[in-house]
């Protein structure tokens, strides 16, 4: 019975092993793939595939369609009509058929707006809205490119952090192997061995955290690029040169897409306010019609007619005055938003130059601190191996070196992000 129980337990263990192996293989097969993109490829894919950019492009197409709709209001219109009527009996008067039992009629009518102020204004305003949609689409692409750039730099940062943790883990493993070997030979002590193992396990956990952060950054980049797989960065990236401080403000006001969008809105609102006169102007319409129908004693079988219609708006219930007040408010809102944005641009440009200078100084100091920390860690390790100190100094020096290297990675990212902010603020990116 005991042998049978051991046999069942062995079979269960073998089955569990195969299940675990199958799940591992399945997980490996289902693991997400990674797509590698360069800096420019990331920007191009986002502009081509991101839903925000696609919707903005469709808004331009919609604005084009509205221009065509508005233009139709002052272009000639040609229509044709036909009808057939059958009565229960013919209508007669004094023995003469005035309305036959079957009647048909066909006509062609041409309508030409000779003076159509409202239609003209609608066409002008539709063209302003198309210009606004184009400028807004450029602003959407600017915001999207900025987001892609920031996430791209974040992926670079996470790669750098992963390298820092991997090096720290390698150092901690080497230190643990040495301390554990000394303990096995009776030359070390358990405290040193425990400290070295603690540092090793801590770095192992930090390595997994760094890998998780990298995957999340890759996932965020994939979302912006509308990809189904993780997206990683490939190759070096190149940020354009920013304008000089002397020309940066003028460059920002003329090149930034958000400023141009607000200027387009301001122009459109000013044109709406300018064209209030069309609600008071008369309109003149010409109509020409040729017809052919069932001939009767009272109606010829064919003919034509021309009419000119003049319409003068005397009173419309106060709608014109409401429109005037609405357009005045819209124009003032557009003007205020444009002025506020220009002030904000001025502050952003001046601020980003200072931020870039400070980030560069911070990066230089961080690199010098990392070099000093690495030197201290090397000296502490040599002193420990020579028996001059305990591994407390080694562990502390390694942690400081790790923190210093991590600070360098963060400083590098801050410097890159600061330059990206400068380019965005001055309108040099994208």
Short mmCIF file of C-alpha atoms in Angstrom, two decimals:
data_model
loop_
_atom_site.label_atom_id
_atom_site.label_comp_id
_atom_site.label_asym_id
_atom_site.label_seq_id
_atom_site.Cartn_x
_atom_site.Cartn_y
_atom_site.Cartn_z
CA UNK A 1 0.00 0.00 0.00
CA UNK A 2 2.84 2.39 0.87
CA UNK A 3 4.56 1.60 -2.43
CA UNK A 4 1.29 2.30 -4.29
CA UNK A 5 0.91 5.64 -2.49
CA UNK A 6 4.45 6.61 -3.41
CA UNK A 7 3.74 5.63 -7.01
CA UNK A 8 0.62 7.83 -7.09
CA UNK A 9 2.56 10.73 -5.58
CA UNK A 10 5.32 10.32 -8.17
CA UNK A 11 2.80 10.25 -11.01
CA UNK A 12 1.16 13.39 -9.62
CA UNK A 13 4.51 15.16 -9.46
CA UNK A 14 5.33 14.17 -13.04
CA UNK A 15 1.90 15.38 -14.20
CA UNK A 16 2.34 18.69 -12.36
CA UNK A 17 5.76 19.09 -13.96
CA UNK A 18 4.33 18.63 -17.46
CA UNK A 19 1.48 21.04 -16.71
CA UNK A 20 3.95 23.66 -15.53
CA UNK A 21 6.11 23.08 -18.59
CA UNK A 22 3.09 23.40 -20.91
CA UNK A 23 1.96 26.62 -19.22
CA UNK A 24 5.48 28.03 -19.54
CA UNK A 25 5.58 27.20 -23.24
CA UNK A 26 2.12 28.69 -23.75
CA UNK A 27 3.13 31.87 -21.91
CA UNK A 28 6.26 32.12 -24.02
CA UNK A 29 4.17 31.76 -27.17
CA UNK A 30 1.66 34.38 -25.98
CA UNK A 31 4.31 36.85 -24.84
CA UNK A 32 3.85 40.15 -26.66
CA UNK A 33 6.15 40.94 -29.53
CA UNK A 34 8.21 44.09 -29.63
CA UNK A 35 8.39 46.54 -32.52
CA UNK A 36 11.48 48.72 -32.81
CA UNK A 37 11.09 52.26 -34.12
CA UNK A 38 13.39 55.22 -34.51
CA UNK A 39 12.58 58.74 -33.33
CA UNK A 40 11.30 59.87 -36.73
CA UNK A 41 9.42 56.62 -37.35
CA UNK A 42 7.59 57.06 -34.06
CA UNK A 43 6.52 60.58 -35.00
CA UNK A 44 5.45 59.52 -38.51
CA UNK A 45 3.46 56.50 -37.30
CA UNK A 46 1.66 58.53 -34.67
CA UNK A 47 0.72 61.19 -37.24
CA UNK A 48 -0.54 58.54 -39.65
CA UNK A 49 -2.29 56.09 -37.31
CA UNK A 50 -3.29 57.79 -34.07
CA UNK A 51 -7.09 58.31 -33.86
CA UNK A 52 -6.70 61.95 -32.79
CA UNK A 53 -4.70 62.81 -35.90
CA UNK A 54 -7.14 60.87 -38.09
CA UNK A 55 -10.16 62.66 -36.62
CA UNK A 56 -8.45 66.03 -37.11
CA UNK A 57 -7.82 65.18 -40.77
CA UNK A 58 -11.46 64.21 -41.19
CA UNK A 59 -12.48 67.56 -39.72
CA UNK A 60 -10.59 69.23 -42.56
CA UNK A 61 -12.50 67.09 -45.07
CA UNK A 62 -15.73 68.01 -43.33
CA UNK A 63 -14.85 71.70 -43.52
CA UNK A 64 -14.17 71.32 -47.27
CA UNK A 65 -17.60 69.77 -47.69
CA UNK A 66 -19.22 72.63 -45.78
CA UNK A 67 -17.47 75.13 -48.08
CA UNK A 68 -19.06 73.42 -51.07
CA UNK A 69 -22.45 73.44 -49.37
CA UNK A 70 -22.18 77.15 -48.57
CA UNK A 71 -20.98 78.01 -52.09
CA UNK A 72 -24.04 76.36 -53.58
CA UNK A 73 -26.15 79.15 -52.04
CA UNK A 74 -25.02 81.75 -54.60
CA UNK A 75 -24.53 79.52 -57.66
CA UNK A 76 -27.24 78.89 -60.30
CA UNK A 77 -29.67 76.04 -59.73
CA UNK A 78 -31.30 74.09 -62.56
CA UNK A 79 -34.22 71.80 -61.79
CA UNK A 80 -36.64 69.74 -63.86
CA UNK A 81 -40.19 68.75 -62.88
CA UNK A 82 -42.80 66.48 -64.39
CA UNK A 83 -46.33 65.43 -63.45
CA UNK A 84 -49.23 63.38 -64.77
CA UNK A 85 -52.85 63.77 -63.59
CA UNK A 86 -55.91 61.73 -64.60
CA UNK A 87 -59.41 62.89 -63.66
CA UNK A 88 -62.62 60.91 -63.38
CA UNK A 89 -63.92 62.82 -66.38
CA UNK A 90 -63.08 65.76 -68.55
CA UNK A 91 -64.22 69.20 -67.47
CA UNK A 92 -66.23 71.17 -70.03
CA UNK A 93 -67.76 74.61 -70.26
CA UNK A 94 -70.26 75.60 -72.90
CA UNK A 95 -69.42 72.48 -74.81
CA UNK A 96 -65.68 73.21 -74.72
CA UNK A 97 -63.24 70.95 -72.91
CA UNK A 98 -61.39 73.14 -70.42
CA UNK A 99 -59.63 70.35 -68.54
CA UNK A 100 -58.98 67.07 -70.32
CA UNK A 101 -59.31 63.78 -68.50
CA UNK A 102 -55.53 63.16 -68.75
CA UNK A 103 -53.00 65.92 -68.18
CA UNK A 104 -49.22 65.98 -68.17
CA UNK A 105 -46.76 68.72 -67.50
CA UNK A 106 -42.99 69.10 -67.76
CA UNK A 107 -40.83 72.12 -67.05
CA UNK A 108 -37.26 73.19 -66.55
CA UNK A 109 -36.50 76.02 -64.14
CA UNK A 110 -33.27 77.99 -63.80
CA UNK A 111 -32.72 80.06 -60.64
CA UNK A 112 -29.84 82.55 -60.58
CA UNK A 113 -29.06 84.50 -57.37
CA UNK A 114 -28.03 87.91 -58.69
CA UNK A 115 -27.52 89.57 -55.30
CA UNK A 116 -27.19 87.09 -52.41
CA UNK A 117 -25.32 88.71 -49.48
CA UNK A 118 -26.21 85.98 -46.98
CA UNK A 119 -24.99 83.23 -49.30
CA UNK A 120 -21.78 85.13 -50.00
CA UNK A 121 -21.12 85.57 -46.29
CA UNK A 122 -21.82 81.90 -45.61
CA UNK A 123 -19.20 80.99 -48.22
CA UNK A 124 -16.62 83.34 -46.66
CA UNK A 125 -17.26 82.02 -43.19
CA UNK A 126 -17.07 78.39 -44.35
CA UNK A 127 -13.63 79.13 -45.82
CA UNK A 128 -12.60 80.67 -42.50
CA UNK A 129 -13.78 77.51 -40.75
CA UNK A 130 -11.75 75.38 -43.14
CA UNK A 131 -8.65 77.43 -42.31
CA UNK A 132 -9.46 77.00 -38.63
CA UNK A 133 -9.87 73.22 -39.05
CA UNK A 134 -6.49 73.06 -40.82
CA UNK A 135 -4.81 75.03 -38.05
CA UNK A 136 -6.51 72.93 -35.38
CA UNK A 137 -5.33 69.74 -37.07
CA UNK A 138 -1.77 71.07 -37.00
CA UNK A 139 -2.17 71.79 -33.29
CA UNK A 140 -3.46 68.24 -32.69
CA UNK A 141 -0.41 66.86 -34.50
CA UNK A 142 1.80 69.12 -32.37
CA UNK A 143 0.25 67.83 -29.14
CA UNK A 144 0.46 64.24 -30.36
CA UNK A 145 4.10 64.61 -31.40
CA UNK A 146 4.92 66.15 -28.02
CA UNK A 147 3.29 63.24 -26.21
CA UNK A 148 5.12 60.71 -28.41
CA UNK A 149 8.41 62.52 -27.82
CA UNK A 150 7.98 62.48 -24.05
CA UNK A 151 7.08 58.78 -23.96
CA UNK A 152 9.95 57.97 -26.34
CA UNK A 153 12.36 59.70 -23.95
CA UNK A 154 10.74 57.85 -21.04
CA UNK A 155 11.47 54.53 -22.73
CA UNK A 156 15.09 55.64 -23.12
CA UNK A 157 15.17 56.53 -19.43
CA UNK A 158 13.80 53.13 -18.41
CA UNK A 159 16.43 51.40 -20.53
CA UNK A 160 19.08 53.47 -18.80
CA UNK A 161 17.65 52.66 -15.37
CA UNK A 162 17.59 48.98 -16.28
CA UNK A 163 21.28 49.15 -17.20
CA UNK A 164 22.10 50.87 -13.91
CA UNK A 165 20.24 48.26 -11.87
CA UNK A 166 21.78 45.41 -13.89
CA UNK A 167 25.29 46.72 -13.17
CA UNK A 168 24.46 47.15 -9.49
CA UNK A 169 23.10 43.60 -9.40
CA UNK A 170 26.27 42.27 -11.00
CA UNK A 171 28.39 44.10 -8.42
CA UNK A 172 26.20 42.89 -5.56
CA UNK A 173 26.39 39.28 -6.81
CA UNK A 174 30.18 39.46 -7.02
CA UNK A 175 30.35 40.86 -3.50
CA UNK A 176 27.96 38.20 -2.19
CA UNK A 177 29.97 35.40 -3.83
CA UNK A 178 33.13 36.70 -2.21
CA UNK A 179 31.54 37.10 1.25
CA UNK A 180 29.88 33.69 1.03
CA UNK A 181 33.15 32.04 -0.03
CA UNK A 182 34.97 33.65 2.92
CA UNK A 183 32.27 32.37 5.24
CA UNK A 184 32.59 28.86 3.85
CA UNK A 185 36.36 28.97 4.36
CA UNK A 186 35.98 30.17 7.93
CA UNK A 187 37.55 33.56 7.14
CA UNK A 188 34.36 35.66 7.18
CA UNK A 189 31.33 35.99 9.41
CA UNK A 190 27.62 35.49 9.09
CA UNK A 191 26.81 39.19 9.40
CA UNK A 192 28.87 40.08 6.33
CA UNK A 193 27.31 37.22 4.41
CA UNK A 194 23.76 38.29 5.41
CA UNK A 195 24.39 41.92 4.47
CA UNK A 196 25.78 40.92 1.08
CA UNK A 197 22.81 38.63 0.42
CA UNK A 198 20.35 41.36 1.44
CA UNK A 199 21.93 43.77 -1.03
CA UNK A 200 21.82 41.11 -3.74
CA UNK A 201 18.12 40.32 -3.19
CA UNK A 202 17.27 44.03 -3.07
CA UNK A 203 18.94 44.62 -6.41
CA UNK A 204 17.13 41.59 -7.87
CA UNK A 205 13.80 43.10 -6.83
CA UNK A 206 14.80 46.48 -8.24
CA UNK A 207 15.72 44.81 -11.53
CA UNK A 208 12.21 43.38 -11.84
CA UNK A 209 10.72 46.77 -10.99
CA UNK A 210 12.86 48.37 -13.71
CA UNK A 211 11.72 45.76 -16.23
CA UNK A 212 8.10 46.44 -15.29
CA UNK A 213 8.56 50.18 -15.71
CA UNK A 214 10.13 49.59 -19.13
CA UNK A 215 7.22 47.42 -20.27
CA UNK A 216 4.74 50.07 -19.14
CA UNK A 217 6.60 52.78 -21.04
CA UNK A 218 6.71 50.57 -24.15
CA UNK A 219 2.98 49.95 -23.79
CA UNK A 220 2.29 53.69 -23.54
CA UNK A 221 4.32 54.28 -26.72
CA UNK A 222 2.42 51.48 -28.49
CA UNK A 223 -0.88 53.12 -27.54
CA UNK A 224 0.17 56.45 -29.01
CA UNK A 225 1.35 54.74 -32.20
CA UNK A 226 -1.83 52.59 -32.40
CA UNK A 227 0.20 49.38 -32.44
CA UNK A 228 -0.98 46.04 -31.08
CA UNK A 229 2.49 45.01 -29.88
CA UNK A 230 4.94 46.66 -27.52
CA UNK A 231 7.03 49.41 -29.10
CA UNK A 232 10.67 49.96 -28.20
CA UNK A 233 13.10 52.63 -29.29
CA UNK A 234 15.84 51.95 -31.81
CA UNK A 235 18.85 54.00 -32.69
CA UNK A 236 19.80 57.51 -31.77
CA UNK A 237 17.33 60.38 -31.91
CA UNK A 238 17.93 63.88 -33.14
CA UNK A 239 16.29 66.98 -31.73
CA UNK A 240 16.31 70.00 -33.99
CA UNK A 241 18.27 73.07 -33.04
CA UNK A 242 16.25 75.59 -31.09
CA UNK A 243 16.22 79.28 -32.05
CA UNK A 244 18.51 81.64 -30.24
CA UNK A 245 17.11 83.53 -27.23
CA UNK A 246 17.03 86.72 -29.30
CA UNK A 247 14.71 85.23 -31.95
CA UNK A 248 12.93 82.56 -29.91
CA UNK A 249 9.89 84.66 -28.95
CA UNK A 250 9.15 85.86 -32.48
CA UNK A 251 9.70 82.34 -33.76
CA UNK A 252 7.26 80.91 -31.22
CA UNK A 253 4.55 83.43 -32.09
CA UNK A 254 4.85 82.72 -35.79
CA UNK A 255 5.49 78.95 -35.78
CA UNK A 256 3.58 77.42 -32.88
CA UNK A 257 0.54 75.52 -34.09
CA UNK A 258 -1.60 76.41 -31.06
CA UNK A 259 -0.97 80.13 -31.63
CA UNK A 260 -1.84 79.80 -35.32
CA UNK A 261 -5.04 77.95 -34.43
CA UNK A 262 -6.10 80.75 -32.07
CA UNK A 263 -5.20 83.35 -34.69
CA UNK A 264 -7.37 81.51 -37.23
CA UNK A 265 -10.22 81.49 -34.74
CA UNK A 266 -9.72 85.21 -34.10
CA UNK A 267 -9.82 85.95 -37.84
CA UNK A 268 -12.98 83.87 -38.26
CA UNK A 269 -14.75 85.64 -35.38
CA UNK A 270 -13.67 89.06 -36.71
CA UNK A 271 -15.10 88.20 -40.13
CA UNK A 272 -18.37 87.10 -38.55
CA UNK A 273 -18.60 90.42 -36.76
CA UNK A 274 -17.67 92.32 -39.93
CA UNK A 275 -20.35 90.64 -42.04
CA UNK A 276 -23.36 91.58 -39.90
CA UNK A 277 -24.49 93.90 -42.71
CA UNK A 278 -25.76 90.95 -44.77
CA UNK A 279 -28.75 90.65 -42.44
CA UNK A 280 -29.83 94.16 -43.51
CA UNK A 281 -29.03 93.88 -47.23
CA UNK A 282 -31.62 93.09 -49.93
CA UNK A 283 -31.38 90.04 -52.17
CA UNK A 284 -32.20 89.75 -55.86
CA UNK A 285 -33.21 86.49 -57.52
CA UNK A 286 -33.82 85.75 -61.23
CA UNK A 287 -35.89 82.79 -62.38
CA UNK A 288 -36.43 81.44 -65.91
CA UNK A 289 -38.82 78.59 -66.72
CA UNK A 290 -39.69 76.72 -69.91
CA UNK A 291 -42.64 74.35 -69.90
CA UNK A 292 -44.57 71.93 -72.06
CA UNK A 293 -47.91 70.50 -71.01
CA UNK A 294 -51.26 69.23 -72.19
CA UNK A 295 -52.81 71.92 -74.35
CA UNK A 296 -56.32 73.09 -73.50
CA UNK A 297 -58.62 75.78 -74.75
CA UNK A 298 -57.45 78.02 -71.96
CA UNK A 299 -53.79 76.98 -71.68
CA UNK A 300 -51.10 76.78 -74.40
CA UNK A 301 -49.14 73.59 -74.81
CA UNK A 302 -45.72 75.19 -74.32
CA UNK A 303 -44.09 78.46 -73.29
CA UNK A 304 -41.65 80.17 -71.04
CA UNK A 305 -41.55 82.85 -68.36
CA UNK A 306 -38.96 84.99 -66.58
CA UNK A 307 -39.25 86.55 -63.14
CA UNK A 308 -37.04 88.78 -61.00
CA UNK A 309 -37.68 88.73 -57.26
CA UNK A 310 -36.40 91.44 -54.91
CA UNK A 311 -36.49 90.75 -51.17
CA UNK A 312 -35.86 93.47 -48.57
CA UNK A 313 -35.70 92.49 -44.85
CA UNK A 314 -37.53 95.18 -42.87
CA UNK A 315 -38.12 93.40 -39.59
CA UNK A 316 -37.17 89.91 -38.47
CA UNK A 317 -38.34 89.84 -34.87
CA UNK A 318 -34.98 91.01 -33.46
CA UNK A 319 -32.86 88.11 -34.72
CA UNK A 320 -30.26 90.41 -36.29
CA UNK A 321 -29.61 92.19 -33.01
CA UNK A 322 -29.22 88.89 -31.18
CA UNK A 323 -26.74 87.71 -33.81
CA UNK A 324 -24.77 90.93 -33.41
CA UNK A 325 -24.46 90.51 -29.65
CA UNK A 326 -23.50 86.84 -29.99
CA UNK A 327 -20.77 87.58 -32.52
CA UNK A 328 -19.40 90.44 -30.44
CA UNK A 329 -19.06 88.07 -27.47
CA UNK A 330 -17.42 85.35 -29.61
CA UNK A 331 -14.98 87.88 -31.05
CA UNK A 332 -14.02 89.18 -27.62
CA UNK A 333 -13.52 85.62 -26.34
CA UNK A 334 -11.24 84.78 -29.27
CA UNK A 335 -9.24 87.96 -28.78
CA UNK A 336 -8.83 87.33 -25.04
CA UNK A 337 -7.73 83.72 -25.57
CA UNK A 338 -5.18 84.74 -28.20
CA UNK A 339 -3.71 87.45 -25.98
CA UNK A 340 -3.54 85.09 -22.99
CA UNK A 341 -1.80 82.43 -25.09
CA UNK A 342 0.74 84.93 -26.40
CA UNK A 343 1.57 85.96 -22.83
CA UNK A 344 1.89 82.30 -21.86
CA UNK A 345 4.18 81.66 -24.84
CA UNK A 346 6.42 84.50 -23.74
CA UNK A 347 6.71 83.03 -20.24
CA UNK A 348 7.28 79.48 -21.55
CA UNK A 349 10.07 80.55 -23.92
CA UNK A 350 11.95 82.47 -21.24
CA UNK A 351 11.44 79.69 -18.71
CA UNK A 352 12.58 76.83 -20.93
CA UNK A 353 15.92 78.48 -21.67
CA UNK A 354 16.58 78.71 -17.94
CA UNK A 355 15.40 75.13 -17.39
CA UNK A 356 17.75 73.82 -20.11
CA UNK A 357 20.71 75.65 -18.56
CA UNK A 358 19.88 74.32 -15.08
CA UNK A 359 19.36 70.78 -16.41
CA UNK A 360 22.77 70.83 -18.07
CA UNK A 361 24.41 72.02 -14.84
CA UNK A 362 22.58 69.33 -12.87
CA UNK A 363 23.66 66.65 -15.33
CA UNK A 364 27.32 67.68 -15.10
CA UNK A 365 27.20 67.61 -11.30
CA UNK A 366 25.42 64.24 -11.31
CA UNK A 367 28.10 62.72 -13.54
CA UNK A 368 30.88 64.05 -11.33
CA UNK A 369 29.08 62.66 -8.26
CA UNK A 370 28.70 59.27 -9.97
CA UNK A 371 32.42 59.18 -10.82
CA UNK A 372 33.30 59.95 -7.19
CA UNK A 373 30.84 57.34 -5.92
CA UNK A 374 32.30 54.69 -8.23
CA UNK A 375 35.79 55.52 -6.98
CA UNK A 376 34.62 55.26 -3.36
CA UNK A 377 32.94 51.91 -4.06
CA UNK A 378 36.11 50.54 -5.67
CA UNK A 379 38.27 51.66 -2.76
CA UNK A 380 35.83 50.25 -0.20
CA UNK A 381 35.81 46.89 -1.97
CA UNK A 382 39.60 46.78 -2.07
CA UNK A 383 39.80 47.69 1.63
CA UNK A 384 37.30 44.95 2.49
CA UNK A 385 39.13 42.33 0.45
CA UNK A 386 42.35 43.40 2.15
CA UNK A 387 40.76 42.93 5.57
CA UNK A 388 41.00 46.61 6.51
CA UNK A 389 37.20 47.16 6.88
CA UNK A 390 33.94 45.28 7.18
CA UNK A 391 31.48 44.99 4.39
CA UNK A 392 29.29 47.73 5.92
CA UNK A 393 31.43 50.26 4.09
CA UNK A 394 31.24 48.18 0.92
CA UNK A 395 27.44 47.89 1.00
CA UNK A 396 27.06 51.58 1.77
CA UNK A 397 29.46 52.56 -1.02
CA UNK A 398 27.70 50.31 -3.52
CA UNK A 399 24.34 51.79 -2.63
CA UNK A 400 25.70 55.29 -3.03
CA UNK A 401 27.22 54.37 -6.39
CA UNK A 402 23.90 52.85 -7.48
CA UNK A 403 21.98 55.94 -6.38
CA UNK A 404 24.49 58.20 -8.12
CA UNK A 405 24.21 56.24 -11.37
CA UNK A 406 20.42 56.38 -11.13
CA UNK A 407 20.64 60.13 -10.53
CA UNK A 408 22.73 60.47 -13.70
CA UNK A 409 20.06 58.62 -15.70
CA UNK A 410 17.38 60.91 -14.29
CA UNK A 411 19.50 63.99 -14.99
CA UNK A 412 20.06 62.85 -18.57
CA UNK A 413 16.33 62.40 -19.03
CA UNK A 414 15.64 65.80 -17.46
CA UNK A 415 18.11 67.42 -19.87
CA UNK A 416 16.49 65.71 -22.88
CA UNK A 417 12.99 66.58 -21.70
CA UNK A 418 14.07 70.19 -21.12
CA UNK A 419 15.37 70.45 -24.68
CA UNK A 420 12.15 68.94 -26.00
CA UNK A 421 10.17 71.49 -23.98
CA UNK A 422 12.33 74.26 -25.45
CA UNK A 423 11.66 73.10 -28.98
CA UNK A 424 7.94 72.80 -28.30
CA UNK A 425 7.81 76.23 -26.65
CA UNK A 426 9.61 77.93 -29.54
CA UNK A 427 7.63 76.14 -32.26
CA UNK A 428 10.65 74.24 -33.61
CA UNK A 429 9.02 70.88 -32.84
CA UNK A 430 7.51 68.99 -34.49
#
